[in-house]
Each structure stands twice: as C-alpha cells, then as structure tokens.
Amino acid sequence: MRFLILISLVFLLGSTILSAQELATKVPDLAQLQKMTARFAPTELKVDISGLSDGDRKALAKLIEAARLIDPIFMQQYWSGDLALYAKLQKDASPLGKARLHYFWINKGPWSELDGNSAFIPGVPEHKLPGANFYPESMTKEKFESWVKTLSEAEQKQATGFFTVIRSDGKNGFKIVPYSEAYKEDLTKAAKLLNDAASLTDNATLKRFLTTREAAFLSNDYYESDVAWMDLDAPLDITIGPYETYNDEVFGYKASYEAYVNVRDDQESAKLSAFARDLQEIENNLPIDPKYRNPKIGGQAPIRVVNEVMSAGDGNHAVQTAAYNLPNDERVVAEKGSKRVMLKNVQQAKFQQILIPISKKVLVADEQGDVSFDAFFTHILTHELCHGLGPHQITLNGKPTTPREQLKELYSAIEEAKADATGLFALQYMIDHAQAMGLADILKPDANSEKRLYTTYLASSFRTLRFGIGEAHGKGMAMQVNYLMDKGGFVARPDGTFAVDYTRIKDAVRDLTHDLLTLEAEGNYAGAKQMLDTLGVLRPEFRAALDKLGDIPVDIEPVFVTADEVAPPSVKHRP
Ligand code: ZN
C-alpha cells in the first residue's frame, strides 16, 4: 500500500486545471501543457552517500541501473502503445513535442493523472484503460470470469494472481503469460544487475534480498524474496519488483513493477527506536479512563526511515509516493507481517514546495517562522507509532471484538484522527518529560518546541484539507481542526489567517485524544458518526483560506541528482 501524502486527486479540479470535457474535445496546447506541468515543482533529490561502505557505493550504481530498467517494464504494463509513443515523442524537437515528452515522462504515459487520467496527446485512447495492458483490450469482465471458471484450480490461481498477464490465445479464448515471460528481456538484464550488486555489498540482509529477487525475476516466484525483503535492514536499501495493484482497475489482481533505491537515515532511525522504547509509558498516561489502557502493548511492525536516491516505474509516475507498506502478498503478511518505509527526503521536498507556501498564505505572519520540517516529520513518525497505542481488543456485551469491527466504515477516519491527536499528545508528553525519559538529546527541547509542534500541525492541516473532505483522511482532518477551533486551541483571525492559542491548545489536544480513544474503547459507532457528521465539514473560514492556495504546486517532480551522479543516465527526460 502506498501513501502519497496528497490524497484524493479528484478534488484537485481548480482554476489552473482543464476540465475533463475540455480535454476530451481537444488536447492541450503548449501554454496549457506548461501550466499542467507546473503543478509539479521540479525538486532535486540529493542524498548523502558518504556513510556507505566502498562495496555499497559500487552496489548503489548497479541498483540504480537495475531500477532504470523498471521504467520500460512498467510502461509495457501501463499501455500497449506506451513505449512506441515514448520513442516517437523523443524524436520531436518542437517546443510542443518537448513539452509533451516532459509531461509524458512525469505521468509515464499519455494520460494526466491529476486530470482524471485524460489524454493530453492526440491519437491515444481518451482515458487510461481500466485494465491497463494486463488484459486484452477487448476483454470484458464477464468474459474473463466465465473463462476462469473453465480452468483447473491451479490455473485459476495463476489467472487471478499478481504476476501474470492475460493474452488472447488467438482462438477466441485467453492464455496466461507469467511476468518472467512477458518481460523476459528487461527482467534478465535487471536480474544480472541485482546479482552484480549482491556480490559488491558487504551487508548480509541486502545480499540475501538481492539474490532471492534475482531468482524471482527469472522464476516468477516472489515469495522467498518478499520474506527476505522483510528482513532487509541495511545502509543501502531497495524495493524492486511487482507490487501495487492500483493500475488494474478492473480486478485489482495484477501488480505493477516499481523500484525505490534508498539510503537508510540513521539519525531518524535512532529517534524512532528511542520513541518506540517509551511507548508503554505513553500508553500508561493516555488521557482515557485507566481501565481502557493496555498494560502490555503489542510489538510494532518494522518501520524504516530512508532517503530516496531514485524511484522508477509505478513508484515514479504523477504524484510521488511519500511512504509505503509492503508486501501485499497475504502469505508473507501472515508469516512475517509487513514493513513500512518512509521516504524522508521526498517528504521534505513536498514540505518545502507545498507546505511552506501554504503556511505563508494561511498563518499569522509572526507564526510562519515556527513551521519546521523536523516538527512535521517527527509528528509523522509518532503518528505511525501511535497506531499501536490505545484500545485494539475490546469487550462489548461480554463478547471480544475490535474498534474496527464496531466502527465499520468510519473506522479509518477515526483511527487516522486518533493517531494524529495521540501523536500530538505523545510528543507533548515527551517534550515535558524529555530529561526523565532520556530523550533530551534526541528531542532537544527548547522554549519554541511546542510552538513548532502545533503551528506546523496547523499549517499541515490545510494541505490535507486542500484535497477535500470527500474521503476518510480529509474528513478526519476537518473533524480535528474544527474540534480544536471550538476548544479555542486554534483561532481564526478577522484577516483570514489562523493562529495557535498556546494557553489552550494543550488541553484541547488532550480532550480530542480522550474523545477519540474513548469512541474506540467503547466501539461507539453512533458517537463516531455524530462526531464526523457535525465536525467533518469544511466551514466557511477554511473554505476561504483554501481558495487562496490555487497556484501553489500540487506535488513535486523529483530530479534524481545523486542517482545521476553515481550512474549517469543515457537519456534525459526534462527539457
Ligand atoms: Zn496513519
């Protein structure tokens, strides 16, 4: 699963964006295309690789080359005409041709993801095909389903599995083609590069992942290498292979190839383990009825904080991934759990290009200086850990159950809001007790720590609200800010800006944390519904503030400076 930070794209239709009808009738001209492209702020991704061993630095070059092979594989998966169109665009030296190539490369295809996947180049289907190139274009859902019924059980598994494409058999029926066959040429080259990297690195967990994944590229059996990826904990970090199924909009069966080449962030990793060590103390002091506190909280799923050197394929088209949870294979998840990878420098780039400009428009002038990336990222880390706090196993009418079961479709909005609020509460608690908890060196609390925490949080709420309240995350965010406004923790000024009231915010956060945790502890569906219905709305003062954000970029376009230095590319994609 992937986290883009920018949430629901359908809500982005603003003044700078063409309507779907406009795009359907004519493709954008040069000026329009430049406007569309400008929504992605070009941002250099630089990573300090000086801490890598000699062997890892050589291995890094091999991994970058392997990751670059993932782009053409993904493009074959995306659309049958993708690679041919790409080759044609590269030969077009006109300004319009160059602009098309640039925006094509951002989207990895001729459809603009921010505009409902509508075409921006003539002569292609008006929209991205729902089945991408995983199935024959003429295949219907019903036809596939009735064909699957005629197969043996083993074949059915293959047909509906992650790692096969379905092709016409030329006789009015279908056949199953494993990825290892469909993309044999590129996968064989990539496998060789993984093997080279495995022999260069001195880290055993990386060596193990690379050799098993090399084998998987050729055998099409990914299980063992997914298990090895769960154990991967190395200065040089990589995710490469077929993972997410979002591009198969017909069935959600087929995995798209992606790659992330990363370097572990040791400082943030140390922060994370220090926080994780103190979680039980936070739980013991949660602002809820003590009977709901968990005397022994469960183990945490592994979290890695890394800096992205480069991404490719499904991991680098349109809105950039900020964090991901993998693998998706339920057999591996059942045995080993899943791992979360947080891309710190990608989040920093988004913070700089989007959150800072937003804060300048919505915050009171003298608080703008308190918006801090360190506070932002530390809260995201704490948010993740706080999913593990609070009620998870509850008893209702004498029967064991869970908040998820009881809150049903409201659960994710409540749980995300709970992790946000509990994250603020936990950070305040750690700031207050930094000395006693041995966190002074890590948190370095000073007179402005609290200001940075709450002001940054206020600014970041606008970034989430910008994408509307149509889905769980936005609705949950609106609920939080309205609650904190009603308690006086956040204040709307007559000039349309917002500020934090430091005399009230702590109590307000404490109350919010209490209310959300209690809803979960009591499995209170009616209470959750009432809270979301009354507070999960966009009030006029927020709507007015959001209207001022029109020209601020929607996302970044990463420029992989370090990757290009370590392994110079043969093709340039930006004009
Ligand atoms: Zn979360």
XYZ file of C-alpha atoms and ligand atoms in Angstrom:
576
model
C 0.000 0.000 0.000
C 1.244 3.426 -0.842
C 0.879 6.803 0.821
C 1.092 9.837 -1.361
C 0.555 12.491 1.332
C -1.567 14.182 -1.293
C -4.822 12.407 -1.023
C -7.788 12.305 -3.331
C -6.904 13.634 -6.737
C -10.455 14.108 -7.953
C -10.761 17.117 -5.723
C -7.960 18.948 -7.445
C -10.009 20.376 -10.268
C -9.218 24.024 -9.691
C -8.740 27.096 -11.804
C -5.403 26.065 -13.309
C -6.703 22.702 -14.440
C -8.557 21.863 -17.612
C -11.989 20.349 -17.225
C -12.469 16.764 -18.373
C -14.755 17.963 -21.176
C -12.169 20.432 -22.446
C -9.579 17.702 -22.545
C -11.915 15.260 -24.245
C -12.656 17.644 -27.094
C -9.126 18.880 -27.659
C -5.711 18.101 -26.278
C -3.901 20.939 -24.504
C -1.721 23.354 -26.458
C 1.778 24.362 -25.389
C 0.680 27.036 -22.892
C -1.874 24.742 -21.286
C 0.597 21.889 -21.120
C 3.156 24.135 -19.409
C 0.544 25.131 -16.830
C -0.339 21.493 -16.204
C 3.325 20.569 -15.844
C 3.976 23.479 -13.457
C 1.723 21.782 -10.889
C 4.720 19.517 -10.261
C 7.537 21.603 -8.804
C 10.915 20.269 -10.034
C 12.917 19.391 -6.938
C 16.420 17.989 -6.681
C 16.663 14.851 -4.563
C 20.159 14.730 -3.117
C 21.271 12.025 -0.738
C 24.419 11.911 1.385
C 26.096 8.635 0.441
C 29.374 9.353 2.238
C 28.423 6.922 5.019
C 28.187 3.954 2.633
C 30.988 1.415 2.517
C 33.074 1.121 -0.652
C 31.254 -2.015 -1.681
C 27.833 -0.461 -1.073
C 28.750 2.571 -3.142
C 29.625 0.322 -6.082
C 26.486 -1.720 -5.464
C 24.444 1.502 -5.490
C 25.441 2.187 -9.103
C 24.252 -1.305 -10.100
C 20.954 -0.865 -8.261
C 20.316 2.484 -9.977
C 20.878 0.801 -13.347
C 18.552 -2.053 -12.388
C 15.895 0.415 -11.220
C 16.076 2.276 -14.541
C 15.059 -0.949 -16.308
C 11.846 -0.918 -14.289
C 10.569 2.124 -16.235
C 10.195 0.324 -19.609
C 8.682 -2.725 -17.888
C 6.107 -0.556 -16.149
C 5.371 1.303 -19.390
C 4.652 -2.002 -21.140
C 2.245 -2.822 -18.337
C 0.596 0.589 -18.479
C -0.449 0.602 -22.129
C 0.372 -1.489 -25.198
C 1.280 1.657 -27.172
C 3.292 3.352 -24.405
C 6.864 2.540 -25.452
C 6.243 3.288 -29.144
C 4.684 6.657 -28.327
C 7.576 7.423 -25.982
C 10.095 6.702 -28.758
C 8.139 8.917 -31.145
C 7.992 11.814 -28.669
C 11.746 11.649 -28.137
C 12.266 12.430 -31.815
C 10.017 15.516 -31.766
C 12.269 18.572 -31.255
C 9.476 21.205 -31.475
C 8.623 23.118 -28.248
C 5.236 21.343 -28.120
C 6.902 17.980 -28.688
C 9.382 18.625 -25.881
C 6.616 19.747 -23.524
C 4.647 16.613 -24.354
C 7.664 14.405 -23.688
C 8.254 16.117 -20.348
C 4.670 15.689 -19.161
C 4.540 12.167 -20.609
C 7.575 11.267 -18.523
C 6.013 12.709 -15.366
C 2.905 10.562 -15.960
C 4.781 7.672 -17.628
C 2.070 7.706 -20.262
C -0.201 9.986 -22.347
C -2.862 10.483 -19.631
C -2.775 13.173 -16.980
C -3.361 11.574 -13.601
C -4.251 14.901 -11.950
C -6.997 15.408 -14.534
C -8.840 12.140 -14.127
C -6.365 10.297 -16.367
C -7.496 12.072 -19.515
C -5.338 12.203 -22.641
C -3.026 15.189 -23.262
C -1.576 13.827 -26.506
C -3.636 13.255 -29.691
C -4.209 9.823 -31.190
C -4.456 7.809 -27.968
C -7.487 6.467 -26.049
C -9.311 9.351 -24.322
C -8.631 7.858 -20.906
C -6.281 5.344 -19.370
C -7.686 1.871 -19.973
C -9.120 0.366 -16.760
C -7.352 -2.953 -17.313
C -4.126 -1.197 -18.413
C -2.164 -3.717 -20.508
C -2.758 -6.607 -18.118
C -5.648 -7.983 -20.173
C -6.585 -7.927 -23.865
C -8.164 -4.546 -24.656
C -11.366 -6.102 -25.980
C -11.824 -8.409 -22.983
C -14.918 -7.875 -20.833
C -15.082 -8.599 -17.136
C -17.777 -11.225 -17.716
C -15.791 -12.965 -20.439
C -12.770 -13.213 -18.161
C -14.838 -14.557 -15.296
C -16.541 -17.237 -17.336
C -13.183 -18.283 -18.817
C -11.643 -18.539 -15.339
C -14.430 -20.973 -14.344
C -13.273 -23.404 -17.025
C -9.741 -23.596 -15.563
C -8.248 -26.009 -13.051
C -7.801 -24.689 -9.509
C -4.068 -24.134 -10.023
C -4.676 -22.284 -13.291
C -7.375 -20.152 -11.684
C -4.834 -19.028 -9.104
C -2.441 -18.095 -11.882
C -5.087 -16.263 -13.910
C -6.166 -14.128 -10.962
C -2.656 -13.881 -9.466
C -0.362 -10.881 -9.037
C 2.340 -11.896 -11.502
C 0.714 -12.885 -14.809
C -0.811 -11.076 -17.773
C -3.772 -12.371 -19.730
C -3.463 -12.508 -23.516
C -5.691 -13.623 -26.352
C -4.973 -17.223 -27.394
C -5.898 -16.386 -30.998
C -8.875 -18.793 -30.824
C -11.439 -16.552 -29.136
C -10.096 -17.539 -25.729
C -7.335 -16.411 -23.362
C -3.972 -17.597 -22.146
C -1.907 -16.896 -19.040
C 1.572 -15.424 -19.523
C 3.862 -15.159 -16.478
C 5.692 -11.831 -15.998
C 9.003 -13.701 -16.321
C 7.974 -14.471 -19.921
C 6.192 -11.215 -20.756
C 9.116 -9.002 -19.709
C 11.899 -11.534 -20.102
C 14.445 -9.279 -21.800
C 14.384 -6.436 -19.262
C 13.987 -8.766 -16.273
C 17.009 -10.802 -17.326
C 19.129 -7.638 -17.537
C 17.817 -6.393 -14.201
C 18.458 -9.798 -12.572
C 22.078 -9.668 -13.710
C 22.500 -6.194 -12.166
C 20.975 -7.375 -8.868
C 23.455 -10.232 -8.898
C 26.345 -7.801 -9.500
C 25.160 -5.626 -6.607
C 24.795 -8.673 -4.338
C 28.437 -9.571 -4.876
C 29.547 -5.984 -4.139
C 27.649 -5.267 -0.903
C 29.006 -6.341 2.470
C 25.580 -6.418 4.121
C 24.175 -9.926 4.551
C 20.473 -8.946 4.580
C 20.875 -6.950 1.358
C 22.856 -9.753 -0.277
C 20.085 -12.190 0.637
C 17.306 -9.990 -0.736
C 19.150 -9.278 -3.986
C 19.992 -12.906 -4.739
C 16.468 -14.124 -3.979
C 14.913 -11.309 -6.006
C 17.264 -12.043 -8.891
C 15.947 -15.616 -8.836
C 12.337 -14.355 -8.621
C 12.719 -12.178 -11.727
C 13.599 -15.341 -13.665
C 11.351 -17.930 -11.935
C 8.314 -15.675 -11.338
C 8.099 -16.956 -7.742
C 8.382 -13.907 -5.470
C 7.598 -15.487 -2.108
C 11.094 -16.129 -0.774
C 12.391 -12.727 -1.846
C 9.393 -10.971 -0.239
C 10.307 -12.744 3.011
C 13.940 -11.656 2.561
C 12.769 -8.061 1.972
C 11.022 -8.099 5.362
C 14.401 -8.910 6.968
C 16.283 -6.317 4.910
C 17.836 -3.752 7.249
C 20.900 -2.239 5.620
C 22.553 1.147 4.988
C 21.735 0.659 1.293
C 18.041 -0.115 0.950
C 15.996 -1.150 -2.061
C 12.482 -2.125 -3.026
C 12.237 -3.509 -6.555
C 9.652 -5.721 -8.196
C 5.922 -6.042 -8.943
C 3.910 -4.707 -6.003
C 0.873 -2.438 -6.152
C -2.316 -3.402 -7.981
C -3.923 0.054 -8.374
C -3.367 0.148 -12.152
C -5.563 -2.921 -12.617
C -8.809 -1.028 -12.177
C -10.879 -3.965 -13.429
C -9.993 -6.596 -10.827
C -7.095 -5.231 -8.778
C -5.251 -8.545 -9.388
C -2.166 -7.508 -11.323
C 0.920 -5.961 -9.757
C 2.834 -3.111 -11.409
C 6.631 -3.003 -11.369
C 8.254 -0.285 -9.318
C 11.607 0.467 -7.738
C 12.860 2.641 -4.903
C 16.611 2.866 -4.317
C 17.195 4.322 -0.851
C 19.828 5.067 1.762
C 18.869 4.461 5.385
C 18.559 7.575 7.585
C 20.380 6.551 10.737
C 19.516 9.641 12.743
C 15.765 9.248 12.223
C 16.061 5.504 12.780
C 17.644 6.210 16.184
C 14.827 8.629 17.011
C 12.292 6.017 16.052
C 13.766 3.319 18.269
C 14.044 5.757 21.186
C 10.359 6.650 20.813
C 9.349 3.003 20.392
C 11.103 2.167 23.677
C 8.932 4.699 25.520
C 5.565 3.746 24.068
C 4.390 1.815 27.115
C 4.939 4.872 29.302
C 2.825 6.962 26.900
C 0.114 4.289 26.929
C 0.128 4.295 30.762
C -0.529 8.036 30.697
C -3.063 8.259 27.863
C -5.883 10.667 28.689
C -8.562 7.971 28.976
C -10.253 6.025 31.730
C -7.367 3.899 33.112
C -9.427 0.711 32.617
C -9.069 1.185 28.843
C -5.267 1.421 28.923
C -3.337 -1.549 27.661
C -0.939 -2.899 30.354
C 1.210 -4.552 27.714
C 1.178 -3.064 24.232
C 1.940 -5.355 21.308
C 5.094 -5.404 19.198
C 5.487 -2.791 16.497
C 5.620 -3.522 12.798
C 9.058 -2.552 11.479
C 9.469 0.997 10.174
C 12.443 2.115 8.088
C 13.257 5.756 7.524
C 15.234 6.252 4.329
C 16.198 8.891 1.790
C 15.255 8.140 -1.800
C 18.073 8.165 -4.337
C 15.676 7.351 -7.161
C 12.347 5.775 -7.916
C 11.075 4.193 -11.108
C 8.062 2.689 -12.811
C 4.858 2.669 -10.822
C 6.808 4.326 -7.994
C 7.553 7.365 -10.131
C 4.514 8.465 -12.034
C 2.462 11.563 -11.281
C 2.043 12.123 -7.520
C 5.129 10.913 -5.672
C 4.976 8.229 -3.003
C 5.863 9.541 0.479
C 5.733 6.195 2.304
C 4.771 2.616 1.533
C 3.693 -0.519 3.344
C 4.694 -3.789 1.724
C 4.488 -6.580 0.750
C 0.894 -7.096 -0.334
C 1.135 -10.898 -0.612
C -1.074 -12.182 2.217
C 1.020 -15.318 2.698
C 4.049 -13.187 3.555
C 1.993 -10.784 5.671
C 0.557 -13.703 7.682
C 4.023 -15.114 8.316
C 6.220 -12.026 8.652
C 3.884 -9.037 8.883
C 4.552 -6.016 6.720
C 7.127 -3.253 6.766
C 6.670 0.471 6.398
C 9.249 2.520 4.530
C 9.156 6.288 4.961
C 10.873 8.401 2.302
C 12.162 11.305 4.372
C 13.705 13.462 1.644
C 10.584 13.109 -0.527
C 8.503 14.337 2.391
C 10.985 17.156 2.926
C 10.729 18.182 -0.728
C 6.925 18.254 -0.531
C 7.149 20.188 2.728
C 9.396 22.805 1.157
C 7.497 23.164 -2.122
C 3.948 22.897 -0.839
C 3.596 23.251 2.919
C 5.824 26.318 3.301
C 3.976 28.289 0.578
C 0.652 27.217 2.114
C 1.765 28.379 5.562
C 2.630 31.828 4.159
C -0.942 32.256 2.973
C -2.862 30.843 5.933
C -0.824 31.586 9.065
C -0.481 34.781 11.043
C 2.793 36.419 9.941
C 4.673 36.092 13.215
C 3.976 32.356 13.471
C 5.197 31.462 9.973
C 8.759 31.086 11.240
C 7.660 28.280 13.567
C 6.776 25.924 10.715
C 9.510 23.298 10.851
C 10.283 20.174 8.837
C 11.756 18.484 11.872
C 8.498 19.027 13.792
C 6.497 17.871 10.761
C 8.446 14.667 10.235
C 8.712 13.840 13.935
C 4.934 14.074 14.161
C 4.540 11.731 11.169
C 6.834 9.186 12.855
C 4.919 9.497 16.099
C 1.611 9.189 14.240
C 2.784 5.816 12.905
C 3.802 4.580 16.345
C 0.545 5.818 17.871
C -1.491 3.491 15.668
C -0.171 0.864 18.083
C -1.476 2.690 21.180
C -4.978 2.772 22.606
C -7.731 0.135 22.503
C -7.308 -2.691 19.980
C -9.105 -5.602 21.663
C -12.311 -4.500 23.350
C -15.267 -6.219 25.015
C -18.825 -5.344 24.102
C -21.822 -7.042 25.735
C -19.440 -9.629 27.138
C -18.020 -10.503 23.716
C -14.491 -9.792 22.482
C -14.394 -7.518 19.437
C -12.311 -4.701 17.921
C -12.825 -0.974 17.255
C -12.515 -1.741 13.527
C -15.400 -4.225 13.689
C -17.600 -1.850 15.630
C -16.859 1.439 13.848
C -17.054 -0.224 10.399
C -16.721 2.263 7.504
C -15.991 5.095 9.975
C -13.017 3.293 11.471
C -10.276 4.584 9.203
C -11.290 8.256 9.618
C -11.444 7.854 13.413
C -8.241 5.789 13.616
C -6.245 8.246 11.465
C -7.510 11.176 13.545
C -6.687 9.250 16.699
C -3.111 8.636 15.501
C -2.760 12.364 14.705
C -4.144 13.563 18.034
C -2.395 10.896 20.108
C 0.789 11.778 18.211
C 0.497 15.410 19.335
C -0.304 14.285 22.881
C 2.658 11.865 22.911
C 5.098 14.492 21.615
C 3.908 16.999 24.203
C 4.367 14.314 26.863
C 7.876 13.522 25.604
C 8.800 17.223 25.476
C 7.550 17.641 29.061
C 9.427 14.550 30.299
C 12.412 14.596 27.918
C 15.007 14.586 30.698
C 13.468 11.741 32.687
C 12.777 9.669 29.586
C 16.321 10.064 28.264
C 15.036 11.860 25.155
C 16.762 15.211 25.732
C 19.491 14.521 23.167
C 17.009 13.410 20.563
C 14.214 15.951 21.043
C 16.461 18.840 22.097
C 13.501 20.608 23.710
C 13.713 24.407 23.897
C 11.365 27.308 24.515
C 9.959 27.002 20.983
C 9.447 23.221 20.765
C 5.730 23.452 21.482
C 5.236 26.354 19.112
C 6.860 24.408 16.290
C 4.779 21.329 17.051
C 1.352 22.976 16.986
C 1.996 25.641 14.347
C 3.417 23.080 11.930
C 0.432 20.871 12.589
C -1.997 23.720 11.908
C -0.263 24.532 8.608
C -0.187 20.893 7.527
C -3.912 20.502 8.154
C -4.559 22.908 5.275
C -2.510 20.758 2.960
C -4.783 17.811 3.755
C -7.990 19.853 3.607
C -6.985 21.147 0.193
C -7.931 17.774 -1.231
C -11.455 17.986 0.092
C -13.411 16.101 2.708
C -14.823 13.504 0.319
C -12.727 10.698 1.728
C -11.718 9.442 5.155
C -8.479 11.340 5.608
C -9.813 14.790 4.696
C -12.982 14.285 6.700
C -10.973 13.166 9.734
C -8.700 16.207 9.374
C -11.651 18.614 9.172
C -13.072 16.967 12.286
C -9.813 17.552 14.179
C -9.312 21.195 13.259
C -12.946 22.091 13.922
C -12.752 20.376 17.302
C -9.557 22.259 18.182
C -11.097 25.548 16.938
C -14.213 25.002 19.068
C -11.992 24.437 22.105
C -10.070 27.634 21.339
C -6.753 25.895 20.564
C -6.754 27.236 17.002
C -8.108 30.692 16.253
C -9.396 32.251 13.007
C -8.361 35.917 12.642
C -10.538 38.585 11.026
C -7.934 38.995 8.243
C -8.493 35.369 7.161
C -5.345 33.908 8.724
C -5.119 31.352 11.522
C -3.107 31.129 14.708
C -2.480 28.834 17.675
C -3.604 29.871 21.156
C -0.827 28.423 23.301
C -2.816 28.827 26.502
C -5.486 26.459 25.210
C -4.037 24.097 22.620
C -2.626 21.531 25.061
C -5.940 20.992 26.835
C -7.763 20.937 23.512
C -5.479 18.193 22.154
C -5.837 16.265 25.388
C -9.648 16.423 25.139
C -9.617 15.394 21.473
C -7.329 12.444 22.231
C -9.620 11.429 25.090
C -12.756 11.577 22.949
C -11.306 9.614 20.021
C -9.751 6.915 22.208
C -12.992 6.568 24.160
C -15.012 6.126 20.949
C -12.703 3.248 20.049
C -12.674 1.767 23.558
C -16.463 1.708 23.633
C -16.842 0.660 19.984
C -19.253 3.587 19.783
C -20.460 3.702 16.180
C -23.265 6.214 16.839
C -20.855 8.523 18.662
C -18.276 8.303 15.870
C -20.951 9.041 13.276
C -22.184 12.051 15.175
C -18.688 13.445 15.624
C -17.810 13.022 11.937
C -21.173 14.374 10.736
C -21.036 17.509 12.844
C -17.290 18.267 12.723
C -16.100 16.590 9.499
C -17.211 19.573 7.418
C -15.460 22.435 5.653
C -16.526 25.605 7.455
C -16.634 28.937 5.554
C -13.439 30.330 7.127
C -11.470 27.270 5.939
C -13.062 27.324 2.524
C -11.985 30.957 2.134
C -8.428 30.116 3.193
C -8.249 27.175 0.779
C -9.392 29.413 -2.077
C -6.141 31.354 -1.660
C -3.962 28.309 -2.387
C -4.744 27.936 -6.122
C -1.295 28.447 -7.649
C 0.734 26.529 -5.083
C 2.164 23.329 -6.617
C 0.243 20.130 -6.108
C 3.279 17.891 -5.933
C 6.949 17.646 -6.818
C 8.762 16.354 -9.867
C 11.849 14.697 -8.412
C 15.183 15.294 -10.129
C 17.463 12.448 -9.093
C 20.719 14.366 -8.760
C 22.595 11.807 -6.674
C 21.466 8.894 -8.865
C 22.593 10.722 -12.000
C 25.980 11.436 -10.426
C 26.548 7.855 -9.272
C 25.369 6.288 -12.547
C 24.997 8.848 -15.366
C 21.824 8.160 -17.402
C 21.865 7.646 -21.152
C 18.632 9.589 -21.741
C 17.460 12.962 -20.438
C 13.734 13.474 -19.953
C 13.439 17.050 -18.862
C 13.803 19.784 -21.498
Zn -1.939 6.604 9.847
